[in-house]
């Protein structure tokens, strides 16, 4: 039996090599400018989710063989077409019930096409080779905005034999590129807006203020303001009223340098650690060591002599060994991420220890960053 005892603050398993391999990526020399379009979105310029229930036919006996609701849906559809069907004799092995989903852009016009995703909701094992029958796609308001139909594309395959089955990727989710035709437009008067709202993806006062200043400088006046940490409102100049596309094309390509709080993100499930550029630490001493105790049980057997009246005696024997790494307190000192990593490497931080070291640095108040464990 082997028992390993570690200090309470060094018990988490991580992959230290992942951090070392990622250092060139997380140690930029300086923050780089990015476009506003990469860190913000304009209010109203969005997609609208559509969903519908439909039937996929033409399957090679891989459909919903165990689901009565698929049979009922097929019977209802046939009756609407004027075909009488005997439910007792109906088999739905070539039919599958599916949910059809799509994203409708706010600028989509009637007659344009959008992509759809088809997902099985029954016992179908594969949608390969199937055709989606006409399926109305509704929005959150219950109105029909598009109609989907067509041959589906499956990004895999599934083959079943008498005693074996092989499958590549998922065969119960498929897609139809351009498979839905827009029948109703989303009511939105884009060019009639007198004020635009910019929603920041980074909730940071410094970044938001930087965007406001950059916009006002570009437009030559006090047109932009920030009512809160992640919202920027832009008054449309008179020269662009009724013609917002040139204004937004200019605004979204303006460059700013985003700022954010220093953060360390730890994923204990995979051992991944991501340390932000602005992480700082104070002068701190870290002790690192292990104590290992090995206990091995064995038995010595004593046999009596031939033709004697003695009995066999079993004597247990225990072999106990201990080994402890003798390591001293090490000073980890520095203001940058590079110095932090160099310090942890200097004390020989093992793969099982790095996450716990970061946790205890945060608990001691020596890590000037948010520590987020996911």
Protein backbone atom coordinates (compact mmCIF):
# COMPACT_ATOMS: atom_id res chain seq x y z
CA UNK A 1 0.00 0.00 0.00
CA UNK A 2 1.36 3.42 -0.96
CA UNK A 3 0.20 6.61 0.72
CA UNK A 4 1.28 10.05 -0.44
CA UNK A 5 0.84 13.08 1.77
CA UNK A 6 1.23 16.56 0.37
CA UNK A 7 0.78 19.98 1.94
CA UNK A 8 -2.87 21.00 1.78
CA UNK A 9 -2.17 23.76 -0.72
CA UNK A 10 -0.45 21.47 -3.28
CA UNK A 11 -3.04 18.77 -4.06
CA UNK A 12 -4.49 19.59 -7.49
CA UNK A 13 -3.49 17.79 -10.68
CA UNK A 14 -2.70 19.99 -13.71
CA UNK A 15 -0.70 19.77 -16.86
CA UNK A 16 2.18 22.21 -16.43
CA UNK A 17 3.37 21.61 -19.97
CA UNK A 18 0.25 23.27 -21.36
CA UNK A 19 1.14 26.52 -19.63
CA UNK A 20 4.76 26.41 -20.73
CA UNK A 21 3.78 25.71 -24.33
CA UNK A 22 1.31 28.59 -24.28
CA UNK A 23 3.68 31.20 -22.85
CA UNK A 24 4.60 32.75 -26.22
CA UNK A 25 0.89 33.33 -26.80
CA UNK A 26 0.02 34.86 -23.44
CA UNK A 27 3.06 37.09 -23.08
CA UNK A 28 2.62 39.88 -25.65
CA UNK A 29 4.95 42.81 -25.29
CA UNK A 30 2.13 45.32 -25.41
CA UNK A 31 -1.60 45.45 -25.92
CA UNK A 32 -2.56 45.66 -29.56
CA UNK A 33 -5.23 47.79 -31.15
CA UNK A 34 -8.39 46.10 -32.40
CA UNK A 35 -11.33 47.27 -34.46
CA UNK A 36 -14.53 48.36 -32.76
CA UNK A 37 -16.44 45.76 -34.78
CA UNK A 38 -14.45 43.02 -32.99
CA UNK A 39 -15.40 44.10 -29.47
CA UNK A 40 -18.88 45.60 -29.90
CA UNK A 41 -22.18 45.15 -31.74
CA UNK A 42 -24.78 47.63 -32.91
CA UNK A 43 -28.18 47.33 -31.27
CA UNK A 44 -30.80 46.06 -33.71
CA UNK A 45 -28.28 44.50 -36.09
CA UNK A 46 -28.82 40.92 -34.98
CA UNK A 47 -30.12 37.49 -35.93
CA UNK A 48 -33.54 36.13 -35.00
CA UNK A 49 -33.92 32.45 -34.11
CA UNK A 50 -36.50 30.35 -35.92
CA UNK A 51 -37.68 26.83 -35.09
CA UNK A 52 -40.09 24.31 -36.58
CA UNK A 53 -41.20 20.68 -36.40
CA UNK A 54 -40.92 18.55 -39.54
CA UNK A 55 -40.55 15.10 -41.04
CA UNK A 56 -37.58 13.62 -42.88
CA UNK A 57 -38.49 10.85 -45.34
CA UNK A 58 -36.55 8.49 -47.57
CA UNK A 59 -34.43 6.92 -44.83
CA UNK A 60 -33.11 3.39 -45.30
CA UNK A 61 -35.00 1.87 -42.35
CA UNK A 62 -33.05 4.11 -39.93
CA UNK A 63 -36.03 6.23 -38.92
CA UNK A 64 -38.29 6.34 -35.85
CA UNK A 65 -39.32 2.70 -35.58
CA UNK A 66 -40.26 3.02 -31.90
CA UNK A 67 -42.07 6.37 -31.74
CA UNK A 68 -45.84 6.63 -32.11
CA UNK A 69 -45.79 10.43 -32.42
CA UNK A 70 -43.92 10.08 -35.74
CA UNK A 71 -46.66 7.79 -37.06
CA UNK A 72 -49.35 10.23 -35.92
CA UNK A 73 -47.56 13.14 -37.60
CA UNK A 74 -47.25 11.16 -40.82
CA UNK A 75 -50.93 10.19 -40.74
CA UNK A 76 -51.99 13.82 -40.18
CA UNK A 77 -49.84 14.99 -43.07
CA UNK A 78 -51.21 12.32 -45.42
CA UNK A 79 -54.79 13.15 -44.46
CA UNK A 80 -54.19 16.84 -45.25
CA UNK A 81 -53.11 15.67 -48.70
CA UNK A 82 -56.30 13.67 -49.10
CA UNK A 83 -54.74 10.24 -48.60
CA UNK A 84 -56.45 7.81 -46.23
CA UNK A 85 -53.96 5.76 -44.19
CA UNK A 86 -54.57 2.73 -41.99
CA UNK A 87 -52.61 3.35 -38.79
CA UNK A 88 -52.41 -0.37 -38.05
CA UNK A 89 -50.48 -1.11 -41.22
CA UNK A 90 -48.34 2.03 -41.25
CA UNK A 91 -44.63 1.59 -40.58
CA UNK A 92 -42.39 4.60 -40.03
CA UNK A 93 -38.99 2.99 -40.47
CA UNK A 94 -38.17 5.37 -43.33
CA UNK A 95 -39.47 8.49 -41.55
CA UNK A 96 -37.97 10.56 -38.71
CA UNK A 97 -39.37 13.42 -36.66
CA UNK A 98 -36.98 16.36 -36.54
CA UNK A 99 -36.63 19.87 -35.20
CA UNK A 100 -35.54 22.42 -37.78
CA UNK A 101 -33.70 25.54 -36.62
CA UNK A 102 -32.35 28.58 -38.43
CA UNK A 103 -31.03 32.10 -37.83
CA UNK A 104 -32.86 34.88 -39.67
CA UNK A 105 -30.74 38.02 -40.18
CA UNK A 106 -32.52 41.28 -39.54
CA UNK A 107 -31.74 42.36 -43.11
CA UNK A 108 -33.15 39.22 -44.77
CA UNK A 109 -35.79 40.01 -47.38
CA UNK A 110 -38.70 37.91 -48.59
CA UNK A 111 -37.47 35.43 -51.18
CA UNK A 112 -33.90 35.17 -49.86
CA UNK A 113 -32.48 31.86 -48.63
CA UNK A 114 -31.04 30.93 -45.23
CA UNK A 115 -29.31 27.81 -43.95
CA UNK A 116 -31.12 25.38 -41.65
CA UNK A 117 -30.08 22.67 -39.19
CA UNK A 118 -32.09 19.46 -38.89
CA UNK A 119 -31.93 17.44 -35.64
CA UNK A 120 -33.63 14.13 -34.87
CA UNK A 121 -35.90 14.05 -31.80
CA UNK A 122 -36.96 10.40 -31.97
CA UNK A 123 -35.28 7.00 -32.12
CA UNK A 124 -33.82 7.46 -35.61
CA UNK A 125 -30.26 6.17 -35.89
CA UNK A 126 -29.32 8.12 -39.02
CA UNK A 127 -30.71 10.89 -41.24
CA UNK A 128 -28.39 10.01 -44.11
CA UNK A 129 -30.08 10.12 -47.50
CA UNK A 130 -33.24 11.76 -46.18
CA UNK A 131 -35.32 14.63 -47.54
CA UNK A 132 -36.98 17.22 -45.31
CA UNK A 133 -40.62 17.86 -46.16
CA UNK A 134 -41.96 21.41 -46.16
CA UNK A 135 -41.56 22.76 -42.62
CA UNK A 136 -42.82 26.17 -41.41
CA UNK A 137 -40.26 28.01 -39.28
CA UNK A 138 -41.68 30.29 -36.60
CA UNK A 139 -40.24 33.09 -34.52
CA UNK A 140 -40.74 33.81 -30.84
CA UNK A 141 -43.94 35.68 -31.68
CA UNK A 142 -45.46 32.53 -33.21
CA UNK A 143 -45.50 33.91 -36.77
CA UNK A 144 -44.11 31.98 -39.74
CA UNK A 145 -41.03 33.68 -41.19
CA UNK A 146 -39.62 30.97 -43.47
CA UNK A 147 -40.35 27.60 -45.09
CA UNK A 148 -37.71 24.85 -45.13
CA UNK A 149 -37.50 21.87 -47.48
CA UNK A 150 -34.89 19.85 -49.35
CA UNK A 151 -32.32 17.06 -49.32
CA UNK A 152 -30.23 17.08 -46.16
CA UNK A 153 -26.47 16.76 -45.78
CA UNK A 154 -25.04 14.59 -43.00
CA UNK A 155 -21.41 15.11 -41.99
CA UNK A 156 -20.78 11.43 -41.23
CA UNK A 157 -21.97 7.92 -41.85
CA UNK A 158 -23.31 4.91 -39.98
CA UNK A 159 -23.18 1.28 -41.15
CA UNK A 160 -24.88 -1.54 -39.24
CA UNK A 161 -24.38 -5.26 -39.78
CA UNK A 162 -25.62 -8.42 -38.12
CA UNK A 163 -23.01 -8.34 -35.37
CA UNK A 164 -21.24 -4.99 -35.63
CA UNK A 165 -21.84 -1.29 -36.21
CA UNK A 166 -19.51 1.49 -37.26
CA UNK A 167 -20.17 5.21 -37.17
CA UNK A 168 -18.27 8.39 -38.00
CA UNK A 169 -19.34 11.70 -36.46
CA UNK A 170 -23.00 12.35 -35.66
CA UNK A 171 -25.58 11.05 -38.10
CA UNK A 172 -28.69 12.36 -36.35
CA UNK A 173 -27.90 16.05 -37.00
CA UNK A 174 -27.81 17.37 -40.56
CA UNK A 175 -27.98 20.64 -42.46
CA UNK A 176 -29.47 22.10 -45.63
CA UNK A 177 -27.44 25.02 -47.04
CA UNK A 178 -29.91 27.61 -48.27
CA UNK A 179 -32.69 25.19 -47.36
CA UNK A 180 -35.23 27.76 -46.17
CA UNK A 181 -36.90 30.55 -48.12
CA UNK A 182 -37.79 33.71 -46.21
CA UNK A 183 -41.52 34.46 -46.43
CA UNK A 184 -41.79 37.33 -43.94
CA UNK A 185 -39.35 40.13 -43.14
CA UNK A 186 -38.50 41.26 -39.64
CA UNK A 187 -39.98 44.76 -39.18
CA UNK A 188 -36.99 47.04 -38.60
CA UNK A 189 -36.40 50.50 -40.08
CA UNK A 190 -32.62 50.68 -40.00
CA UNK A 191 -32.02 53.98 -41.78
CA UNK A 192 -34.70 55.85 -39.83
CA UNK A 193 -32.76 55.74 -36.56
CA UNK A 194 -31.61 59.05 -35.10
CA UNK A 195 -29.49 57.42 -32.39
CA UNK A 196 -27.37 54.27 -32.47
CA UNK A 197 -26.49 52.04 -29.52
CA UNK A 198 -23.15 50.28 -29.37
CA UNK A 199 -23.10 47.26 -27.02
CA UNK A 200 -19.59 46.58 -25.73
CA UNK A 201 -18.56 42.94 -25.28
CA UNK A 202 -15.90 44.00 -22.76
CA UNK A 203 -17.38 45.49 -19.60
CA UNK A 204 -14.58 47.91 -18.76
CA UNK A 205 -14.79 51.64 -18.04
CA UNK A 206 -11.41 52.40 -19.59
CA UNK A 207 -12.25 50.64 -22.84
CA UNK A 208 -15.69 52.22 -23.07
CA UNK A 209 -14.31 55.71 -22.48
CA UNK A 210 -11.61 55.07 -25.05
CA UNK A 211 -14.28 54.15 -27.61
CA UNK A 212 -16.24 57.32 -26.81
CA UNK A 213 -13.17 59.51 -27.29
CA UNK A 214 -12.20 57.75 -30.49
CA UNK A 215 -15.69 58.18 -31.96
CA UNK A 216 -15.95 61.87 -31.06
CA UNK A 217 -12.53 62.55 -32.53
CA UNK A 218 -13.43 60.73 -35.75
CA UNK A 219 -16.82 62.42 -36.18
CA UNK A 220 -15.58 65.85 -35.12
CA UNK A 221 -17.96 66.58 -32.26
CA UNK A 222 -19.58 65.32 -29.07
CA UNK A 223 -21.77 62.73 -30.74
CA UNK A 224 -20.88 59.71 -28.54
CA UNK A 225 -21.52 59.22 -24.83
CA UNK A 226 -21.49 56.29 -22.38
CA UNK A 227 -24.51 55.89 -20.05
CA UNK A 228 -22.95 52.81 -18.38
CA UNK A 229 -19.92 50.54 -18.41
CA UNK A 230 -20.81 48.60 -21.56
CA UNK A 231 -23.02 50.89 -23.64
CA UNK A 232 -22.12 53.70 -26.02
CA UNK A 233 -24.79 55.88 -27.59
CA UNK A 234 -24.10 57.69 -30.84
CA UNK A 235 -26.18 60.59 -32.13
CA UNK A 236 -26.43 60.37 -35.89
CA UNK A 237 -24.94 63.47 -37.55
CA UNK A 238 -27.27 65.29 -39.92
CA UNK A 239 -25.07 64.38 -42.88
CA UNK A 240 -25.76 60.66 -42.28
CA UNK A 241 -29.45 60.72 -41.35
CA UNK A 242 -31.34 58.41 -43.67
CA UNK A 243 -28.05 56.87 -44.85
CA UNK A 244 -26.42 55.05 -41.93
CA UNK A 245 -24.36 52.50 -43.82
CA UNK A 246 -21.39 54.84 -44.55
CA UNK A 247 -21.39 55.98 -40.91
CA UNK A 248 -21.36 52.44 -39.49
CA UNK A 249 -18.74 51.34 -42.00
CA UNK A 250 -16.45 54.08 -40.67
CA UNK A 251 -17.27 53.53 -36.99
CA UNK A 252 -16.77 49.77 -36.94
CA UNK A 253 -13.28 50.03 -38.44
CA UNK A 254 -11.95 52.53 -35.90
CA UNK A 255 -9.21 50.99 -33.74
CA UNK A 256 -8.92 51.09 -29.96
CA UNK A 257 -6.74 49.31 -27.41
CA UNK A 258 -8.99 47.25 -25.08
CA UNK A 259 -8.31 47.17 -21.35
CA UNK A 260 -9.60 44.56 -18.92
CA UNK A 261 -9.09 43.38 -15.37
CA UNK A 262 -6.14 41.11 -14.72
CA UNK A 263 -7.40 37.54 -14.62
CA UNK A 264 -6.14 34.00 -14.24
CA UNK A 265 -8.49 31.29 -15.56
CA UNK A 266 -8.04 27.70 -14.38
CA UNK A 267 -9.83 24.66 -15.78
CA UNK A 268 -9.23 21.88 -13.25
CA UNK A 269 -10.93 19.27 -15.43
CA UNK A 270 -8.38 19.55 -18.23
CA UNK A 271 -5.49 21.17 -16.39
CA UNK A 272 -5.55 24.26 -18.62
CA UNK A 273 -4.30 27.56 -17.22
CA UNK A 274 -4.59 30.92 -18.98
CA UNK A 275 -2.86 33.90 -17.38
CA UNK A 276 -3.67 37.39 -18.62
CA UNK A 277 -1.07 39.92 -19.70
CA UNK A 278 -1.71 42.32 -16.81
CA UNK A 279 -1.32 39.81 -13.97
CA UNK A 280 0.98 41.11 -11.21
CA UNK A 281 2.30 39.55 -8.01
CA UNK A 282 3.86 40.88 -4.81
CA UNK A 283 7.06 39.63 -3.16
CA UNK A 284 6.17 36.27 -1.62
CA UNK A 285 7.94 33.16 -0.28
CA UNK A 286 6.74 29.71 -1.44
CA UNK A 287 7.72 26.36 0.06
CA UNK A 288 7.39 23.28 -2.11
CA UNK A 289 7.98 19.69 -1.05
CA UNK A 290 6.55 16.18 -0.80
CA UNK A 291 6.42 13.45 1.81
CA UNK A 292 6.01 9.89 0.54
CA UNK A 293 5.35 6.90 2.81
CA UNK A 294 5.56 3.35 1.41
CA UNK A 295 4.12 0.42 3.38
CA UNK A 296 4.70 -3.10 2.04
CA UNK A 297 3.11 -6.13 3.66
CA UNK A 298 4.54 -9.67 3.34
CA UNK A 299 4.25 -12.98 5.18
CA UNK A 300 6.85 -15.48 6.39
CA UNK A 301 5.68 -19.10 6.58
CA UNK A 302 7.27 -21.59 9.08
CA UNK A 303 6.65 -25.24 8.26
CA UNK A 304 6.99 -28.06 10.90
CA UNK A 305 9.47 -30.88 10.34
CA UNK A 306 8.48 -34.13 8.59
CA UNK A 307 6.40 -36.55 10.70
CA UNK A 308 6.28 -34.01 13.57
CA UNK A 309 3.21 -32.91 15.48
CA UNK A 310 3.85 -29.21 14.87
CA UNK A 311 1.63 -26.80 12.89
CA UNK A 312 2.33 -24.28 10.13
CA UNK A 313 2.89 -20.75 11.47
CA UNK A 314 2.44 -17.59 9.36
CA UNK A 315 4.28 -14.49 10.59
CA UNK A 316 3.34 -11.10 9.01
CA UNK A 317 6.16 -8.73 8.14
CA UNK A 318 5.86 -5.01 7.44
CA UNK A 319 8.45 -3.02 5.50
CA UNK A 320 8.09 0.75 6.03
CA UNK A 321 10.02 3.36 4.08
CA UNK A 322 9.71 7.15 4.05
CA UNK A 323 11.11 9.71 1.67
CA UNK A 324 10.76 13.47 1.99
CA UNK A 325 11.98 16.16 -0.35
CA UNK A 326 13.93 18.73 1.59
CA UNK A 327 13.19 22.06 0.00
CA UNK A 328 13.48 25.49 1.50
CA UNK A 329 11.39 28.61 1.21
CA UNK A 330 11.95 30.27 -2.15
CA UNK A 331 11.33 33.92 -2.87
CA UNK A 332 9.06 34.52 -5.85
CA UNK A 333 9.43 38.17 -6.66
CA UNK A 334 8.31 40.16 -9.64
CA UNK A 335 5.71 42.43 -11.17
CA UNK A 336 5.15 40.65 -14.45
CA UNK A 337 3.81 37.35 -15.67
CA UNK A 338 7.20 36.32 -17.02
CA UNK A 339 8.80 36.77 -13.60
CA UNK A 340 5.96 34.80 -11.99
CA UNK A 341 6.47 31.86 -14.32
CA UNK A 342 10.25 32.03 -13.95
CA UNK A 343 9.85 31.96 -10.18
CA UNK A 344 7.56 28.92 -10.24
CA UNK A 345 9.98 27.13 -12.54
CA UNK A 346 12.86 28.00 -10.22
CA UNK A 347 11.25 26.23 -7.24
CA UNK A 348 10.51 23.17 -9.39
CA UNK A 349 6.72 23.40 -9.44
CA UNK A 350 5.46 19.98 -10.55
CA UNK A 351 2.39 19.38 -12.70
CA UNK A 352 0.33 18.59 -9.59
CA UNK A 353 1.16 21.84 -7.86
CA UNK A 354 0.74 24.83 -10.14
CA UNK A 355 -3.01 25.42 -9.70
CA UNK A 356 -2.71 25.16 -5.92
CA UNK A 357 0.19 27.62 -5.93
CA UNK A 358 -1.96 30.13 -7.82
CA UNK A 359 -4.87 29.57 -5.43
CA UNK A 360 -2.70 30.16 -2.39
CA UNK A 361 -1.08 33.22 -3.94
CA UNK A 362 -4.58 34.63 -4.33
CA UNK A 363 -5.55 33.64 -0.77
CA UNK A 364 -2.45 35.33 0.63
CA UNK A 365 -3.20 38.56 -1.21
CA UNK A 366 -0.03 38.30 -3.29
CA UNK A 367 -1.77 37.71 -6.64
CA UNK A 368 -3.16 40.95 -8.02
CA UNK A 369 -5.69 39.41 -10.41
CA UNK A 370 -9.08 37.70 -10.46
CA UNK A 371 -8.73 33.93 -10.14
CA UNK A 372 -11.56 32.16 -11.97
CA UNK A 373 -11.91 28.37 -11.67
CA UNK A 374 -14.18 26.77 -14.28
